[in-house]
Amino acid sequence: MAAARPGLQLQQTHNLVMTPQLRLAIRILQMTSAEVNELVEQELLDNPLLIRVEDAPFPAERPAPDQTLSPPETSVLPDSTTCAADTLIGEAALDMEPATVAEGAGFDDTWTTESAPRDWRTTTSLSGDTLPDPPAALSLHDRLAEQLRLTASFSPVQRLIGAALLADLDPAGRLCTAPTELARMLGVSHEDLEAVRHLMMTQFDPPGLFATSLRECLAAQLAARNRLDPATETLLDHLDLIAHHKTTQLPALCGVDEADLADMLMELRHLDPKPGFEPDRLGMIVRIPDVIVRQQPDGLWRVDLNDEALPRLRIDTGLQRRAFRSLRANDKGFLKEKISHASWLLKALEQKERTLLKVAREIMRRQVAFLEHGAIALTPLTMREIAEETGLHESTVSRATAGKYVATPRGLLEMKYFFTTALKGQRGKENHSAEAIRFRIRRLIDAEDREAVLSDDDIVRNLRKEGVDIARRTVAKYREALHIESSVQRKRKKAASA
């Protein structure tokens, strides 16, 4: 038997290597309009040959690398005409599974920054003069610090305690640290800290801050309104009964009749359980529509890309010619690299627009009934069906619709909203969209009578009358997904508010 020896062997294999240009195209395809505009801004800073063209008309045909990008032509629904746009990068090249993309060096899909254009009305007057920015509203912390400074009755030690309490507030307006622990950290007595805390809790605006529990927060707000009496104290001791809508025991516990209890419950509903919450400080997430659907005078539906969300770029050919004449031979390599990168960026942007419009056109062609009648007429649809109709890969459809929004007469909706599973109809009837079923369940519950609250079995019977073959457990699952309480909880709630 011959001994094994090391050696060299030649072997030919096929391996997919992703070029930087292909990675760029795949990355741009799945970007939202806000992310694309942020990428374009960075490219404009990095590439001196790339410039933005404002208010320039879009040519109808494919642009050369040094011309303004144009969106694909629009479509009329329910016309079955398909987009025959020529491929710049190659749709087949973009049709790659995520695992394949990762193996080929991948792409960064962690881009999640949201942005919005600045409102010109806040910066420019009608005469063209620049207006000063409006003064920023003071935060809650700043307002409380000002109240602490203006409280003349506080001693220096009490001001120190107040500053520590202020620094310990959480976003809801409650203390993060127990008062006993906070007193130990400050080196003051628990009684001194509690005296300052209760004064700030009831006299500072808004009242209810610096509490350690929901009960204490609500009690401070009632005390500030001079509405904290023994009956209300007892009511606050039984917040768990109110949360579970078990209010039949409360009149006897509080020593009041049902009319007084109803007034007390109404007063509780007007209190703020999170007085420190500042929604304006969270910032707004602006959703920019990538596609706009409009109905034409003849009743047909038109699909367009949102021109305002599309970056318009071109290569500065004038700078390119001047640079080639003035640069030395050794420096022209840098210029050629920037030209090549800009050309591929323009092609990738145009390919994204063509693919997005092709997919959006087919989605809305399938959902004409939704446009005309609303969510109840939503048609079951899968990405595979769109892929087969458009000739794209399912992964390309997924990337093209990820995070993209379409503006319709029914509202601004994410494209993924239109992809829903199907539930079988009864006696051979057509399938129903799961989203349409959820809409019907909500509509049935919203219309239910106070004296006849619908159980899940009642909802099943109503849906089956409409030809929907659905199980009770499915109704319960959809109801919970809609954050709708059970029939028992709804019945208690309606009885308590009667």
Coordinates of N, CA and C in Angstrom, one line a residue, residues 320-460:
Q320 N -15.4 67.6 -16.0 CA -14.7 66.4 -16.5 C -13.7 66.8 -17.6
R321 N -14.2 67.6 -18.6 CA -13.3 68.0 -19.7 C -12.1 68.9 -19.2
R322 N -12.5 69.8 -18.3 CA -11.4 70.7 -17.8 C -10.4 69.9 -17.0
A323 N -10.9 69.0 -16.2 CA -9.9 68.2 -15.4 C -9.0 67.3 -16.3
F324 N -9.6 66.7 -17.3 CA -8.7 65.9 -18.2 C -7.6 66.7 -18.9
R325 N -8.0 68.0 -19.2 CA -7.0 68.9 -19.9 C -5.9 69.3 -18.9
S326 N -6.2 69.5 -17.7 CA -5.3 70.1 -16.7 C -4.5 69.1 -15.9
L327 N -5.1 67.9 -15.7 CA -4.5 67.0 -14.8 C -3.3 66.3 -15.5
R328 N -2.3 65.9 -14.6 CA -1.2 65.1 -15.2 C -1.7 63.7 -15.4
A329 N -0.9 62.9 -16.1 CA -1.3 61.6 -16.5 C -1.4 60.7 -15.2
N330 N -0.6 60.9 -14.2 CA -0.7 60.1 -13.0 C -2.0 60.4 -12.2
D331 N -2.6 61.5 -12.4 CA -3.7 61.9 -11.6 C -5.0 61.6 -12.3
K332 N -5.0 61.2 -13.6 CA -6.2 60.9 -14.4 C -6.8 59.6 -13.9
G333 N -6.1 58.7 -13.3 CA -6.7 57.5 -12.8 C -7.7 57.7 -11.7
F334 N -7.5 58.7 -10.9 CA -8.5 59.1 -9.8 C -9.7 59.6 -10.5
L335 N -9.6 60.4 -11.5 CA -10.7 61.0 -12.2 C -11.5 59.9 -12.9
K336 N -10.9 58.9 -13.5 CA -11.6 57.9 -14.2 C -12.4 57.0 -13.2
E337 N -11.8 56.8 -12.0 CA -12.4 56.0 -11.0 C -13.7 56.7 -10.5
K338 N -13.7 58.1 -10.3 CA -14.8 58.8 -9.9 C -15.9 58.8 -11.0
I339 N -15.5 58.9 -12.2 CA -16.5 58.9 -13.3 C -17.2 57.5 -13.4
S340 N -16.4 56.4 -13.2 CA -17.0 55.1 -13.3 C -17.9 54.9 -12.1
H341 N -17.6 55.3 -10.9 CA -18.4 55.1 -9.8 C -19.7 55.9 -9.9
A342 N -19.6 57.2 -10.4 CA -20.8 58.0 -10.6 C -21.7 57.4 -11.7
S343 N -21.2 56.8 -12.7 CA -22.0 56.2 -13.8 C -22.7 55.0 -13.2
W344 N -22.1 54.2 -12.4 CA -22.7 53.0 -11.8 C -23.8 53.4 -10.8
L345 N -23.6 54.5 -10.1 CA -24.6 55.0 -9.2 C -25.8 55.4 -9.9
L346 N -25.7 56.2 -11.0 CA -26.8 56.6 -11.8 C -27.6 55.4 -12.4
K347 N -26.8 54.4 -12.8 CA -27.5 53.2 -13.3 C -28.3 52.4 -12.2
A348 N -27.6 52.4 -11.1 CA -28.3 51.7 -10.0 C -29.6 52.4 -9.5
L349 N -29.5 53.7 -9.5 CA -30.7 54.5 -9.1 C -31.8 54.3 -10.1
E350 N -31.5 54.3 -11.4 CA -32.5 54.2 -12.4 C -33.1 52.7 -12.4
Q351 N -32.2 51.7 -12.2 CA -32.7 50.4 -12.1 C -33.7 50.2 -10.9
K352 N -33.3 50.8 -9.8 CA -34.2 50.8 -8.6 C -35.6 51.3 -9.0
E353 N -35.6 52.5 -9.7 CA -36.9 53.1 -10.0 C -37.7 52.2 -11.0
R354 N -37.1 51.7 -11.9 CA -37.8 50.8 -12.9 C -38.3 49.6 -12.2
T355 N -37.5 48.9 -11.4 CA -38.0 47.7 -10.7 C -39.1 48.1 -9.7
L356 N -39.0 49.2 -9.0 CA -40.0 49.5 -8.0 C -41.4 49.8 -8.7
L357 N -41.3 50.5 -9.9 CA -42.5 50.9 -10.6 C -43.2 49.6 -11.2
K358 N -42.3 48.7 -11.7 CA -42.9 47.5 -12.3 C -43.6 46.6 -11.2
V359 N -43.0 46.5 -10.0 CA -43.6 45.8 -8.9 C -44.9 46.5 -8.4
A360 N -44.8 47.8 -8.2 CA -45.9 48.6 -7.7 C -47.1 48.5 -8.7
R361 N -46.8 48.6 -10.0 CA -47.9 48.5 -11.0 C -48.6 47.2 -10.9
E362 N -47.9 46.1 -10.8 CA -48.5 44.8 -10.7 C -49.3 44.6 -9.4
I363 N -48.8 45.1 -8.3 CA -49.5 45.0 -7.0 C -50.8 45.8 -7.1
M364 N -50.8 47.0 -7.6 CA -52.0 47.8 -7.6 C -53.0 47.2 -8.7
R365 N -52.5 46.6 -9.7 CA -53.4 46.0 -10.7 C -54.2 44.9 -10.0
R366 N -53.5 44.1 -9.1 CA -54.2 43.1 -8.4 C -55.1 43.6 -7.3
Q367 N -54.9 44.8 -6.9 CA -55.7 45.4 -5.7 C -56.6 46.5 -6.1
V368 N -57.1 46.5 -7.3 CA -58.0 47.5 -7.8 C -59.3 47.5 -6.9
A369 N -59.7 46.4 -6.5 CA -60.9 46.3 -5.6 C -60.7 47.0 -4.3
F370 N -59.4 46.9 -3.8 CA -59.1 47.6 -2.5 C -59.2 49.1 -2.7
L371 N -58.7 49.6 -3.9 CA -58.7 51.0 -4.1 C -60.1 51.6 -4.2
E372 N -61.0 50.7 -4.7 CA -62.4 51.2 -4.9 C -63.3 51.0 -3.7
H373 N -63.0 49.9 -2.9 CA -63.9 49.6 -1.8 C -63.3 49.5 -0.4
G374 N -62.0 49.6 -0.3 CA -61.3 49.6 1.0 C -60.8 48.2 1.4
A375 N -60.4 48.2 2.7 CA -59.7 47.0 3.2 C -60.6 45.7 3.1
I376 N -61.9 45.9 3.1 CA -62.8 44.7 3.1 C -62.7 44.0 1.7
A377 N -62.2 44.6 0.7 CA -62.0 44.0 -0.6 C -60.6 43.7 -1.0
L378 N -59.7 43.6 0.0 CA -58.3 43.3 -0.2 C -58.2 41.9 -0.7
T379 N -57.4 41.7 -1.8 CA -57.3 40.4 -2.4 C -56.1 39.7 -1.9
P380 N -56.2 38.4 -1.6 CA -55.0 37.6 -1.1 C -53.9 37.7 -2.2
L381 N -52.7 37.9 -1.7 CA -51.6 38.1 -2.7 C -50.3 37.7 -2.0
T382 N -49.4 37.1 -2.8 CA -48.1 36.7 -2.3 C -47.0 37.3 -3.2
M383 N -45.8 37.4 -2.7 CA -44.7 37.9 -3.5 C -44.4 36.9 -4.6
R384 N -44.6 35.7 -4.4 CA -44.3 34.7 -5.5 C -45.2 35.0 -6.7
E385 N -46.5 35.4 -6.5 CA -47.4 35.7 -7.6 C -46.9 37.0 -8.4
I386 N -46.4 38.0 -7.6 CA -45.9 39.2 -8.2 C -44.6 38.8 -9.0
A387 N -43.8 38.0 -8.4 CA -42.5 37.6 -9.1 C -42.8 36.9 -10.4
E388 N -43.8 36.0 -10.4 CA -44.1 35.2 -11.6 C -44.6 36.2 -12.7
E389 N -45.4 37.1 -12.3 CA -46.1 38.0 -13.3 C -45.1 39.0 -13.9
T390 N -44.1 39.5 -13.1 CA -43.2 40.5 -13.5 C -41.9 39.9 -14.1
G391 N -41.7 38.6 -13.9 CA -40.5 38.0 -14.4 C -39.3 38.2 -13.5
L392 N -39.5 38.7 -12.3 CA -38.5 38.9 -11.3 C -38.4 37.8 -10.4
H393 N -37.3 37.7 -9.6 CA -37.1 36.7 -8.5 C -37.9 37.2 -7.3
E394 N -38.3 36.3 -6.5 CA -39.1 36.6 -5.3 C -38.3 37.5 -4.3
S395 N -36.9 37.2 -4.3 CA -36.1 38.0 -3.4 C -36.0 39.5 -3.9
T396 N -36.0 39.7 -5.2 CA -36.0 41.0 -5.7 C -37.3 41.8 -5.4
V397 N -38.4 41.1 -5.5 CA -39.7 41.7 -5.1 C -39.7 42.0 -3.6
S398 N -39.1 41.2 -2.8 CA -39.0 41.5 -1.3 C -38.1 42.7 -1.1
R399 N -37.0 42.8 -1.8 CA -36.1 44.0 -1.6 C -36.8 45.2 -2.1
A400 N -37.4 45.1 -3.2 CA -38.1 46.3 -3.8 C -39.2 46.9 -3.0
T401 N -39.9 46.0 -2.2 CA -41.0 46.5 -1.4 C -40.7 46.8 0.0
A402 N -39.5 46.4 0.5 CA -39.1 46.5 1.9 C -39.0 48.0 2.2
G403 N -39.8 48.4 3.2 CA -39.8 49.8 3.7 C -40.3 50.8 2.7
K404 N -40.9 50.4 1.6 CA -41.5 51.4 0.6 C -42.9 51.6 0.9
Y405 N -43.4 52.8 0.6 CA -44.7 53.2 0.9 C -45.4 53.7 -0.4
V406 N -46.7 53.5 -0.4 CA -47.5 53.9 -1.6 C -48.7 54.8 -1.0
A407 N -48.8 55.9 -1.7 CA -49.9 56.8 -1.3 C -51.1 56.5 -2.2
T408 N -52.2 56.1 -1.5 CA -53.5 55.8 -2.2 C -54.6 56.6 -1.6
P409 N -55.7 56.6 -2.3 CA -56.9 57.3 -1.7 C -57.3 56.7 -0.4
R410 N -56.9 55.5 -0.1 CA -57.2 54.9 1.2 C -56.2 55.2 2.3
G411 N -55.2 56.0 2.0 CA -54.2 56.3 3.0 C -52.8 55.9 2.5
L412 N -51.8 56.3 3.3 CA -50.4 56.0 3.0 C -50.1 54.6 3.6
L413 N -49.8 53.6 2.8 CA -49.6 52.2 3.3 C -48.3 51.7 2.8
E414 N -47.8 50.8 3.7 CA -46.5 50.1 3.3 C -46.9 49.1 2.2
M415 N -46.0 48.9 1.3 CA -46.3 47.9 0.2 C -46.5 46.5 0.7
K416 N -45.8 46.2 1.8 CA -46.0 44.8 2.4 C -47.4 44.6 2.9
Y417 N -48.1 45.7 3.1 CA -49.5 45.6 3.6 C -50.4 44.8 2.6
F418 N -50.0 44.9 1.3 CA -50.9 44.2 0.3 C -50.6 42.8 0.1
F419 N -49.5 42.2 0.8 CA -49.2 40.8 0.7 C -49.9 40.1 2.0
T420 N -50.9 39.4 1.8 CA -51.6 38.7 2.9 C -51.9 37.3 2.5
T421 N -52.1 36.5 3.5 CA -52.4 35.1 3.3 C -53.9 35.0 3.0
A422 N -54.3 33.8 2.5 CA -55.7 33.6 2.0 C -56.4 32.6 2.9
L423 N -57.7 32.9 3.2 CA -58.5 32.0 3.9 C -59.6 31.5 2.9
K424 N -59.9 30.2 3.0 CA -60.8 29.6 2.0 C -62.2 30.1 2.2
G425 N -62.9 30.2 1.1 CA -64.3 30.6 1.2 C -65.1 29.3 1.2
Q426 N -66.4 29.4 1.6 CA -67.2 28.3 1.8 C -67.8 27.9 0.4
R427 N -68.1 26.6 0.2 CA -68.8 26.1 -0.9 C -68.1 26.5 -2.2
G428 N -66.8 26.5 -2.3 CA -66.1 26.8 -3.5 C -66.0 28.2 -3.9
K429 N -66.4 29.1 -2.9 CA -66.3 30.5 -3.2 C -64.8 31.0 -3.2
E430 N -64.5 32.2 -3.7 CA -63.2 32.7 -3.8 C -62.6 32.9 -2.4
N431 N -61.2 32.8 -2.3 CA -60.5 33.0 -1.1 C -60.6 34.4 -0.6
H432 N -60.4 34.6 0.7 CA -60.5 35.9 1.3 C -59.1 36.2 1.9
S433 N -58.8 37.5 1.9 CA -57.5 38.0 2.5 C -57.6 38.0 4.0
A434 N -56.6 37.6 4.6 CA -56.5 37.6 6.1 C -56.7 39.0 6.6
E435 N -56.1 40.0 5.9 CA -56.3 41.4 6.4 C -57.7 41.8 6.2
A436 N -58.4 41.4 5.2 CA -59.8 41.8 5.0 C -60.7 41.1 6.1
I437 N -60.3 39.9 6.5 CA -61.0 39.2 7.6 C -60.8 40.0 8.9
R438 N -59.6 40.5 9.2 CA -59.4 41.2 10.4 C -60.2 42.5 10.4
F439 N -60.3 43.1 9.2 CA -61.1 44.4 9.1 C -62.6 44.1 9.4
R440 N -63.1 42.9 8.9 CA -64.5 42.6 9.1 C -64.7 42.3 10.6
I441 N -63.7 41.7 11.3 CA -63.9 41.4 12.7 C -64.0 42.7 13.5
R442 N -63.1 43.6 13.2 CA -63.1 44.9 13.8 C -64.4 45.7 13.5
R443 N -64.9 45.6 12.3 CA -66.2 46.3 12.0 C -67.4 45.7 12.7
L444 N -67.4 44.3 12.9 CA -68.5 43.7 13.6 C -68.4 44.1 15.1
I445 N -67.2 44.1 15.7 CA -67.2 44.5 17.1 C -67.5 46.0 17.3
D446 N -67.1 46.8 16.4 CA -67.4 48.3 16.6 C -68.9 48.5 16.5
A447 N -69.6 47.7 15.7 CA -71.0 47.9 15.5 C -71.9 47.1 16.5
E448 N -71.2 46.4 17.4 CA -72.0 45.5 18.3 C -72.8 46.4 19.3
D449 N -74.0 45.8 19.7 CA -74.9 46.5 20.6 C -74.4 46.4 22.1
R450 N -74.7 47.4 22.9 CA -74.3 47.4 24.3 C -74.8 46.2 25.0
E451 N -76.0 45.8 24.7 CA -76.7 44.7 25.4 C -76.4 43.3 24.7
A452 N -75.8 43.3 23.5 CA -75.5 42.1 22.8 C -74.1 42.1 22.4
V453 N -73.2 41.9 23.3 CA -71.7 41.9 22.9 C -71.4 40.5 22.2
L454 N -70.7 40.6 21.1 CA -70.5 39.4 20.3 C -69.3 38.6 20.9
S455 N -69.6 37.3 21.1 CA -68.5 36.4 21.4 C -67.8 35.9 20.2
D456 N -66.7 35.2 20.4 CA -65.9 34.7 19.2 C -66.8 33.8 18.4
D457 N -67.6 33.0 19.0 CA -68.5 32.1 18.3 C -69.5 32.9 17.5
D458 N -70.0 34.0 18.0 CA -71.0 34.8 17.2 C -70.3 35.4 16.0
I459 N -69.0 35.8 16.2 CA -68.3 36.4 15.0 C -68.1 35.3 14.0
V460 N -67.8 34.1 14.4 CA -67.6 33.0 13.4 C -68.9 32.8 12.6

